PDB file of C-alpha atoms in Angstrom:
ATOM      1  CA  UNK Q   1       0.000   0.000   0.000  1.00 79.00           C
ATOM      2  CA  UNK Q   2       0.726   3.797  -0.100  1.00 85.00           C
ATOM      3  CA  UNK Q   3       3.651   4.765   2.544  1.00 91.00           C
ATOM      4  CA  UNK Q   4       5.830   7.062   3.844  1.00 94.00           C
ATOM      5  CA  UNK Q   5       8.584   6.480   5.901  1.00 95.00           C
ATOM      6  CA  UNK Q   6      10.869   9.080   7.708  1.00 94.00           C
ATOM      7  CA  UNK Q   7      14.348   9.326   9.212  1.00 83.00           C
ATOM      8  CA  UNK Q   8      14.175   7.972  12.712  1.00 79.00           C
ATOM      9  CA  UNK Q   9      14.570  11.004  14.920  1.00 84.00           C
ATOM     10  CA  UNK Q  10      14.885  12.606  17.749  1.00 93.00           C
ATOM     11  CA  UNK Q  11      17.176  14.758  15.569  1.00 95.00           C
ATOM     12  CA  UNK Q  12      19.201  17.354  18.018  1.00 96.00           C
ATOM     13  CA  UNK Q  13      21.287  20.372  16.573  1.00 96.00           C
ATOM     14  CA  UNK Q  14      22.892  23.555  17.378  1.00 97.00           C
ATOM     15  CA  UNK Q  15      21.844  27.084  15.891  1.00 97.00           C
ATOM     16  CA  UNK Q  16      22.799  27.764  12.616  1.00 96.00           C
ATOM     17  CA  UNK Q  17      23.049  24.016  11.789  1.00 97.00           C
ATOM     18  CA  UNK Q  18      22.283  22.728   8.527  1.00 97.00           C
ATOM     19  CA  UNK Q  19      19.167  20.129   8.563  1.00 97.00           C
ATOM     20  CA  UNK Q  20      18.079  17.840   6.241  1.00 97.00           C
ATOM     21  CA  UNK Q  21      15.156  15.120   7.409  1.00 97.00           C
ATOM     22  CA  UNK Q  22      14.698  12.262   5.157  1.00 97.00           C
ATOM     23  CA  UNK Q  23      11.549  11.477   3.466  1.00 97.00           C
ATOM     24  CA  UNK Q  24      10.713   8.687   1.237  1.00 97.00           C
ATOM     25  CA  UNK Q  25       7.373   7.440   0.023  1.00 96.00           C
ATOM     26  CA  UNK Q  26       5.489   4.602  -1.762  1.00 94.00           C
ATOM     27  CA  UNK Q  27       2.150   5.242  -3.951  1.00 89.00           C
ATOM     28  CA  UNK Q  28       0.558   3.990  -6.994  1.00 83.00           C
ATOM     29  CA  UNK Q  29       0.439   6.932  -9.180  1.00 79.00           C
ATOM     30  CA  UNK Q  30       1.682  10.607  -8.707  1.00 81.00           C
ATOM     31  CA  UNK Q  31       0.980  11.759  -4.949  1.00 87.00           C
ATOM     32  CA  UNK Q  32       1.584  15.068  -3.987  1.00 88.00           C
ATOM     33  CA  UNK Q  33       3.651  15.505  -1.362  1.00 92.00           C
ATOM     34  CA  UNK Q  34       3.711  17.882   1.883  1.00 93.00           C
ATOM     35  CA  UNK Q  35       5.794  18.606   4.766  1.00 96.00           C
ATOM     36  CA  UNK Q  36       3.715  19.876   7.926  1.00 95.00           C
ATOM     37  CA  UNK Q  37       4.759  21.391  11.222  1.00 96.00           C
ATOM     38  CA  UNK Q  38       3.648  20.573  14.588  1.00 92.00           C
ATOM     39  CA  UNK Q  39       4.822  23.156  17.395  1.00 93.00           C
ATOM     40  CA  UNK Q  40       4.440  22.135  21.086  1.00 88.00           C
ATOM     41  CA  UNK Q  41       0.534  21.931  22.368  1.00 82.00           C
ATOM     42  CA  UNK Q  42      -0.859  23.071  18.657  1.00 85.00           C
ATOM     43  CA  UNK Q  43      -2.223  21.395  15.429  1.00 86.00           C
ATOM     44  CA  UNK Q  44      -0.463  20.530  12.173  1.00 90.00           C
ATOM     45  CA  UNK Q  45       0.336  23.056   9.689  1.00 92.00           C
ATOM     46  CA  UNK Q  46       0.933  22.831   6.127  1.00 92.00           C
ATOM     47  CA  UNK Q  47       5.026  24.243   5.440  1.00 96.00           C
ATOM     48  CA  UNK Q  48       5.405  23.540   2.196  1.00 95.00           C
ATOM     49  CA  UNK Q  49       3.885  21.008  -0.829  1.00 92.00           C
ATOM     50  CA  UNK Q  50       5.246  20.179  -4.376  1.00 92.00           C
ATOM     51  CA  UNK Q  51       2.580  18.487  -6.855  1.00 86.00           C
ATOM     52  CA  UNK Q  52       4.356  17.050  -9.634  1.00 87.00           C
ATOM     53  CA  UNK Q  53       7.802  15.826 -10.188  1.00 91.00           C
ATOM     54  CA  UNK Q  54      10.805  18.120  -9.485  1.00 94.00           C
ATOM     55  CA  UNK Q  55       8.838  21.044  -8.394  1.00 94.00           C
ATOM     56  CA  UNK Q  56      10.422  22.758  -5.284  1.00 97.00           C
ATOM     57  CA  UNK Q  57       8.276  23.649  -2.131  1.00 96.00           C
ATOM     58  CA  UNK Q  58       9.659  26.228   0.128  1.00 97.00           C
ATOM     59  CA  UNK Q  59       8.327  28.251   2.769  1.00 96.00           C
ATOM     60  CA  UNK Q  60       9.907  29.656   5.676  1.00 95.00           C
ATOM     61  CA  UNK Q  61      13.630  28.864   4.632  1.00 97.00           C
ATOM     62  CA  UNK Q  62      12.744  25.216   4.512  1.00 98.00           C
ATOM     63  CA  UNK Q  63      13.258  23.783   1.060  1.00 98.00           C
ATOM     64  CA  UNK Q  64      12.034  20.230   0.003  1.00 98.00           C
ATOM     65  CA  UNK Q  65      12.143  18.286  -3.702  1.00 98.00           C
ATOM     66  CA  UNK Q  66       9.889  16.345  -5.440  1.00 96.00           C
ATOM     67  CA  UNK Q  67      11.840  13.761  -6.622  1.00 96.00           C
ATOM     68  CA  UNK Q  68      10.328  10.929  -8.735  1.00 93.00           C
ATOM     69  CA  UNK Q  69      13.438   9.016  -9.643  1.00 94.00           C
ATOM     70  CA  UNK Q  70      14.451   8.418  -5.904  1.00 95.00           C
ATOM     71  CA  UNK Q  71      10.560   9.031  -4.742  1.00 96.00           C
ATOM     72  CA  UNK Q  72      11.968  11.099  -1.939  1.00 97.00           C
ATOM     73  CA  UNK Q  73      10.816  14.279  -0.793  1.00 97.00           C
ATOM     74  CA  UNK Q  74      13.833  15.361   1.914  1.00 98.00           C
ATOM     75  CA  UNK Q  75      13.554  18.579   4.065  1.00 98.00           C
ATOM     76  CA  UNK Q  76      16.498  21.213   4.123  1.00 98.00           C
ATOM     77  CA  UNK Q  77      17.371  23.999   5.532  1.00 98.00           C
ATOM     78  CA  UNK Q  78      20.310  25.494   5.874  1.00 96.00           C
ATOM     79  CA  UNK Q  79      20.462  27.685   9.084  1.00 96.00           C
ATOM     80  CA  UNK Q  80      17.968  26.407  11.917  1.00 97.00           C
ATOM     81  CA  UNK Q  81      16.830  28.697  14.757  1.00 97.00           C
ATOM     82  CA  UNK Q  82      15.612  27.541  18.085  1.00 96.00           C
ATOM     83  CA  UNK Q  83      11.917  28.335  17.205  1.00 96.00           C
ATOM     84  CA  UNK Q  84      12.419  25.513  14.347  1.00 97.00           C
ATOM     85  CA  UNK Q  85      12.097  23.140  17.420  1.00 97.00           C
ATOM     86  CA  UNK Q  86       8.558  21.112  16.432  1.00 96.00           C
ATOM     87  CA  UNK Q  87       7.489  17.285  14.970  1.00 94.00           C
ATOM     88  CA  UNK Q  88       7.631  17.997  11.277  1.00 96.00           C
ATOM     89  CA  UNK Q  89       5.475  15.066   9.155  1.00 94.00           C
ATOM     90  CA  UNK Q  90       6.082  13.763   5.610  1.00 96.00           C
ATOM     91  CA  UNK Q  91       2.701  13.353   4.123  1.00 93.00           C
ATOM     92  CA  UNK Q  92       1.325  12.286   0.826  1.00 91.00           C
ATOM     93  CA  UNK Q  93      -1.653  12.840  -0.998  1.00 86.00           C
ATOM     94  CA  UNK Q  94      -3.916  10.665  -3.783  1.00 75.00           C
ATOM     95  CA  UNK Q  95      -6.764  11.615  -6.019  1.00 59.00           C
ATOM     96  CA  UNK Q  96      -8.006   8.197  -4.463  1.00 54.00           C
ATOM     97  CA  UNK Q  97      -8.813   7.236  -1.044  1.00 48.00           C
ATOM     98  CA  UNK Q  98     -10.953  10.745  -0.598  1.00 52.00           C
ATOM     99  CA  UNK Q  99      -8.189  12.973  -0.148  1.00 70.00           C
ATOM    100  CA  UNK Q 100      -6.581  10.919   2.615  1.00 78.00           C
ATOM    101  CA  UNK Q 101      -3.466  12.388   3.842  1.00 86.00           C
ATOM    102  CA  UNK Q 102      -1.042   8.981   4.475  1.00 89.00           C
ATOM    103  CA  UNK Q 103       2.259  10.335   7.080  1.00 92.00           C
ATOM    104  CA  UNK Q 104       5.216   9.627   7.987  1.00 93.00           C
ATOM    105  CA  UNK Q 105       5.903   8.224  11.621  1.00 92.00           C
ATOM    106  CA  UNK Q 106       7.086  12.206  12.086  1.00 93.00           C
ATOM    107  CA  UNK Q 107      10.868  13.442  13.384  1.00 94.00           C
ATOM    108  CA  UNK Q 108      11.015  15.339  16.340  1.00 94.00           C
ATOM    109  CA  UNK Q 109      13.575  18.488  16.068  1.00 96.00           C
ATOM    110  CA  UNK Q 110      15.333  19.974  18.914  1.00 96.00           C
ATOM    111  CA  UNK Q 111      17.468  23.167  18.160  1.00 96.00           C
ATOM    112  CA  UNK Q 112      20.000  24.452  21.057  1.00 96.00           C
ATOM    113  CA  UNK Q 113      20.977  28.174  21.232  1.00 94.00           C
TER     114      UNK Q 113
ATOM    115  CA  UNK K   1     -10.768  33.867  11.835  1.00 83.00           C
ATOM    116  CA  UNK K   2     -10.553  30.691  10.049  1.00 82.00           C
ATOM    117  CA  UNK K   3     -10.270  27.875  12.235  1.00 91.00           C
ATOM    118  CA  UNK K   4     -10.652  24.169  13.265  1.00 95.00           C
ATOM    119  CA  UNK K   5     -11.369  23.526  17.444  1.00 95.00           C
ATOM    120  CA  UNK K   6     -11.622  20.640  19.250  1.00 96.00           C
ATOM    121  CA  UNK K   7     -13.245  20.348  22.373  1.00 97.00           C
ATOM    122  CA  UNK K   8     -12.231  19.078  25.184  1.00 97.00           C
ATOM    123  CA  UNK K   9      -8.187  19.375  24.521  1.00 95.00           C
ATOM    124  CA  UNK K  10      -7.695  16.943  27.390  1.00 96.00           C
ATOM    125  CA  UNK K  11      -9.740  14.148  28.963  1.00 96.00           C
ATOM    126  CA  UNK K  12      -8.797  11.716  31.447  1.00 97.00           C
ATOM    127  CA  UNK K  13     -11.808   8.872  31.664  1.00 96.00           C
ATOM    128  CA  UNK K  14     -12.475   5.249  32.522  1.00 96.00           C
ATOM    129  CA  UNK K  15     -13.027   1.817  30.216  1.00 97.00           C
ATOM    130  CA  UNK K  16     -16.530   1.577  28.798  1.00 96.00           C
ATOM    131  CA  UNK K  17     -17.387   5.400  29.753  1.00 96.00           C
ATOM    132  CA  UNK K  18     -19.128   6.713  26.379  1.00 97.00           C
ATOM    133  CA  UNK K  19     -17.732  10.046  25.413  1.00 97.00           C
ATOM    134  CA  UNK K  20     -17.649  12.324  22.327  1.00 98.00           C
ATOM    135  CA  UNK K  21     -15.363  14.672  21.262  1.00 98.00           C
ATOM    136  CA  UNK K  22     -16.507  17.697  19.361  1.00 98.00           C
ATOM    137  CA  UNK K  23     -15.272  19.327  15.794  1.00 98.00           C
ATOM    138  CA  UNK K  24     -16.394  22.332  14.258  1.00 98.00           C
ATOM    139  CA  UNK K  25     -14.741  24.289  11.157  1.00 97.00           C
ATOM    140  CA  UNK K  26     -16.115  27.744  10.427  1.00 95.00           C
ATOM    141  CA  UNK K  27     -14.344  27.773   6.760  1.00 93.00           C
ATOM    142  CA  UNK K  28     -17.437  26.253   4.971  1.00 93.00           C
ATOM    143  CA  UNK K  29     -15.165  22.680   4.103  1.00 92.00           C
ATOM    144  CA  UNK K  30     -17.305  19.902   2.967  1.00 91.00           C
ATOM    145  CA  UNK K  31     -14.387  17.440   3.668  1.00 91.00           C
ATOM    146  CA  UNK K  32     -13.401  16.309   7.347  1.00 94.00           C
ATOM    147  CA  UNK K  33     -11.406  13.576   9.093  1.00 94.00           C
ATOM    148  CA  UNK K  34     -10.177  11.937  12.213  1.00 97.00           C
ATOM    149  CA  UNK K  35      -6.676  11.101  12.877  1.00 96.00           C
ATOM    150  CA  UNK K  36      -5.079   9.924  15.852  1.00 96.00           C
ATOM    151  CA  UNK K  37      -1.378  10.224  16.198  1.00 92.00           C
ATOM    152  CA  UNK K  38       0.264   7.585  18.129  1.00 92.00           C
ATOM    153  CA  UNK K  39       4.453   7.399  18.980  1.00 87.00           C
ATOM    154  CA  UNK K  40       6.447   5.898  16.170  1.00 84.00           C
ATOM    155  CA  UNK K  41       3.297   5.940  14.211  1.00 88.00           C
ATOM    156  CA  UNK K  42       2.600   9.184  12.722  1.00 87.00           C
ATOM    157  CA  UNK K  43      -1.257   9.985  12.287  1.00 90.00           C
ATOM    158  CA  UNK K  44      -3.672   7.614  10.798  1.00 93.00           C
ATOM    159  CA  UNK K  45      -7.103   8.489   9.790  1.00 92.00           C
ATOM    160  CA  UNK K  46     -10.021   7.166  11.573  1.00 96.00           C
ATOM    161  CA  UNK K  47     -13.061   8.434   9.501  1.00 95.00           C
ATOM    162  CA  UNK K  48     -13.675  10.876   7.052  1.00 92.00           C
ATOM    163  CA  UNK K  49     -16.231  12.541   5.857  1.00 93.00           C
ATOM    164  CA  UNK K  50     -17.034  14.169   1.996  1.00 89.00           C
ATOM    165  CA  UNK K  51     -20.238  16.221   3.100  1.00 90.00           C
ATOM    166  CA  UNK K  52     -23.354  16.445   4.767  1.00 93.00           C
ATOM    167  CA  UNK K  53     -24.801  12.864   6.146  1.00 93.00           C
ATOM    168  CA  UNK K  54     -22.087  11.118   3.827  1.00 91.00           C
ATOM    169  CA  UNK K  55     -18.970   9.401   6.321  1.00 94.00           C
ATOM    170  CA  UNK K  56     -16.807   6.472   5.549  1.00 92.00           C
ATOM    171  CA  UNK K  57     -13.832   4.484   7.122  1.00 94.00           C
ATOM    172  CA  UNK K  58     -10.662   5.219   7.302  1.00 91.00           C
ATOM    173  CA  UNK K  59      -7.563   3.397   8.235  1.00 91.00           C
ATOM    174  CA  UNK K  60      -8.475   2.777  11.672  1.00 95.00           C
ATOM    175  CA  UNK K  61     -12.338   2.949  12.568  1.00 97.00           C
ATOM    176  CA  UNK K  62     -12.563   0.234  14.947  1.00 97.00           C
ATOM    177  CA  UNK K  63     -14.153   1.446  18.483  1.00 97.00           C
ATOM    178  CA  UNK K  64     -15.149   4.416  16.762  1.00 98.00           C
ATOM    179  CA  UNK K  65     -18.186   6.377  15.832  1.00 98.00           C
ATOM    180  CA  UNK K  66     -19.018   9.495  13.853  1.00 97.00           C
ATOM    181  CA  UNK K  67     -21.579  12.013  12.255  1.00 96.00           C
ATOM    182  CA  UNK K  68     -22.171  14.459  10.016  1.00 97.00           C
ATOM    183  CA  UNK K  69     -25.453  15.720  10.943  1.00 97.00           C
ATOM    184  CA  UNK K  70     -24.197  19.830   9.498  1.00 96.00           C
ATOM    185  CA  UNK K  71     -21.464  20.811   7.456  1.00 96.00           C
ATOM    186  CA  UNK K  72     -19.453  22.676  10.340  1.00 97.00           C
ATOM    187  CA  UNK K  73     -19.533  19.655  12.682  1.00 98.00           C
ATOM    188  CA  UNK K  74     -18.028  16.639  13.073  1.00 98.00           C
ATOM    189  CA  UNK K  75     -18.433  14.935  16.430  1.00 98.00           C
ATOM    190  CA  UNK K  76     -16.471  12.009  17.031  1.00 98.00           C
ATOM    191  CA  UNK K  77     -17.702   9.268  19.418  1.00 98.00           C
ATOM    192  CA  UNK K  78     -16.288   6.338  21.582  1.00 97.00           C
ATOM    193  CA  UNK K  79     -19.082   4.000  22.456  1.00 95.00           C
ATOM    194  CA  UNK K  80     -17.434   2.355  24.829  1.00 97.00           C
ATOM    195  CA  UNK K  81     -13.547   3.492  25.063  1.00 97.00           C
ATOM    196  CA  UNK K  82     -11.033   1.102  25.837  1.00 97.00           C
ATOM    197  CA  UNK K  83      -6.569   1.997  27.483  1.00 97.00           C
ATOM    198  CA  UNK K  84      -5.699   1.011  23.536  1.00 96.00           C
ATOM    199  CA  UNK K  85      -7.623   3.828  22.739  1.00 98.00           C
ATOM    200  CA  UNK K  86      -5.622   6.003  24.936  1.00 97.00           C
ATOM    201  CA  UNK K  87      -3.995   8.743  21.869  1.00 97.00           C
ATOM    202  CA  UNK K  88      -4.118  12.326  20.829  1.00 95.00           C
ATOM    203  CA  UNK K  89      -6.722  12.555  18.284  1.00 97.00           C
ATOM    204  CA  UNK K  90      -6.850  15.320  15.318  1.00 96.00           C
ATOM    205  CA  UNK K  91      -9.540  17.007  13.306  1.00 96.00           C
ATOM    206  CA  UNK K  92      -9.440  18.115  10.119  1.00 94.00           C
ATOM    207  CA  UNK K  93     -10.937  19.475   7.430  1.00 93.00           C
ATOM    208  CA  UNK K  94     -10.234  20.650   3.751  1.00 89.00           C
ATOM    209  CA  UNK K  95     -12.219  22.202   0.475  1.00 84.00           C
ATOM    210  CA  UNK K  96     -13.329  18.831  -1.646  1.00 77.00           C
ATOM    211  CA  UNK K  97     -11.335  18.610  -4.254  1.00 67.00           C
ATOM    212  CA  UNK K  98     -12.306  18.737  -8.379  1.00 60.00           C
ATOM    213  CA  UNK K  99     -11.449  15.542  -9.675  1.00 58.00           C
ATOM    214  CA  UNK K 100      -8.033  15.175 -11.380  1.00 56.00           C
ATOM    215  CA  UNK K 101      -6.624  17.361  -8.698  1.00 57.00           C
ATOM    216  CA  UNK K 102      -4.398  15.512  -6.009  1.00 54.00           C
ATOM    217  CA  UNK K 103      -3.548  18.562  -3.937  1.00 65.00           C
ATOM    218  CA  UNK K 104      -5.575  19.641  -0.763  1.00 68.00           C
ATOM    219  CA  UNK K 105      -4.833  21.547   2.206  1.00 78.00           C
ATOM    220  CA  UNK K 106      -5.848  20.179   5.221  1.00 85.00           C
ATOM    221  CA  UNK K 107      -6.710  22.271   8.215  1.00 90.00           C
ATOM    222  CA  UNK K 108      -6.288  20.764  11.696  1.00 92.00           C
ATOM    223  CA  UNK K 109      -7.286  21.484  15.143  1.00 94.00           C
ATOM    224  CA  UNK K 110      -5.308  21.769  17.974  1.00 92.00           C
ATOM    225  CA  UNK K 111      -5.655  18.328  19.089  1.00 94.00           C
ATOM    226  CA  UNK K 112      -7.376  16.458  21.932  1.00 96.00           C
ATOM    227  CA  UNK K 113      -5.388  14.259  24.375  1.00 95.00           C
ATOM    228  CA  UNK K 114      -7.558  11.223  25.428  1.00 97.00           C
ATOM    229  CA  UNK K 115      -6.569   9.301  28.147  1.00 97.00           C
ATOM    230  CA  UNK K 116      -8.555   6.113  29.147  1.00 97.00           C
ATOM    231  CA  UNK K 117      -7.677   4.273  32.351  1.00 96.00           C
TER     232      UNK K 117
END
């Protein structure tokens, strides 16, 4: 079935570090794909998507790849900040299954000052 | 503002103690869902629901109950709740989508942490 699997966190680094969390999926078809954010005590939210192969979502400094050949979707950025510190959640999307959102287990980010 | 909420955020309750927890959206969505988000596990959808009096099962329905009565709500019941039923459950809800079109925005809530003893 349709999957996504993530790198296997917690993932700790200073300020300023480079990141990069590791996203790869499984689907029948052409998903889109989404990162979202969950901050202590709130929701989800949406930080960036990509549709179709080789677009580029970005939002916030994060940058992730839609790439079909390796059906990854990894999450970069290249200077964290301690309020980067949330669960971030590799998700995919297919026009079947009513819009069912399918995630990753999730990686848990901790940024030190 | 536009917004999902979930009410309560926390409950604490016993085995076989029927609760319900609520979900309203005041963005006019036709499309909700239940997740619950479990360690190691990442969220996985419970029900869903396309519009009005139309609900269906997701991933993980078992011990679970729900209904779509108006378009803003989307209460979600445990008959009779059970410890492996013990998570932090999410509501969502999203625009339904044209068909051909994969990409949706989901909007969650803040979460409700359900502990059952």
């Amino acid at each position: 079935g349709d999957s996504v699997t993530q790198m296997e966190g917690p993932v700790t680094l200073s300020e300023e570090a480079f990141l990069t969390i590791n996203c790869t999926y499984t689907a029948t078809g052409y998903p889109s794909l989404f990162w979202y954010v969950q901050y202590p005590g709130e929701g989800l939210q949406l930080l960036l998507k990509a549709t179709k192969a080789d677009d580029k979502g970005s939002n916030k400094g994060f940058e992730a790849t839609y790439r079909k050949e390796t059906t990854s979707f990894h999450l970069e950025k290249g200077s964290v900040q301690v309020s980067d510190s949330a669960v971030y959640f590799c998700a995919l999307s297919l026009i079947q299954g009513a819009q069912k959102l399918v995630f990753g287990q999730g990686t848990r980010l901790t940024i030190n000052p | 503002e536009a917004q999902v909420t979930q009410n309560p955020r926390y409950l604490i309750t016993v085995t076989g103690k029927k609760l319900t927890v609520t979900c309203s959206q005041n963005m006019n969505h036709e499309y909700m869902s239940w997740y619950r988000q479990d360690p190691g596990l990442g969220l996985r959808q419970i029900y869903y629901s396309m519009n009005v009096e139309v609900t269906d099962k997701g991933d993980v329905p078992e011990g679970y109950k729900v209904s779509r009565k108006e378009k803003r709500n989307f209460p979600l019941i445990l008959e009779s709740p059970s410890p492996n039923q013990t998570s932090l459950y999410f509501c969502a809800s999203s625009l339904r989508l044209p068909k051909r079109s994969s990409y949706n925005e989901q909007f969650f809530g803040p979460g409700t942490r359900l502990t059952v003893l």
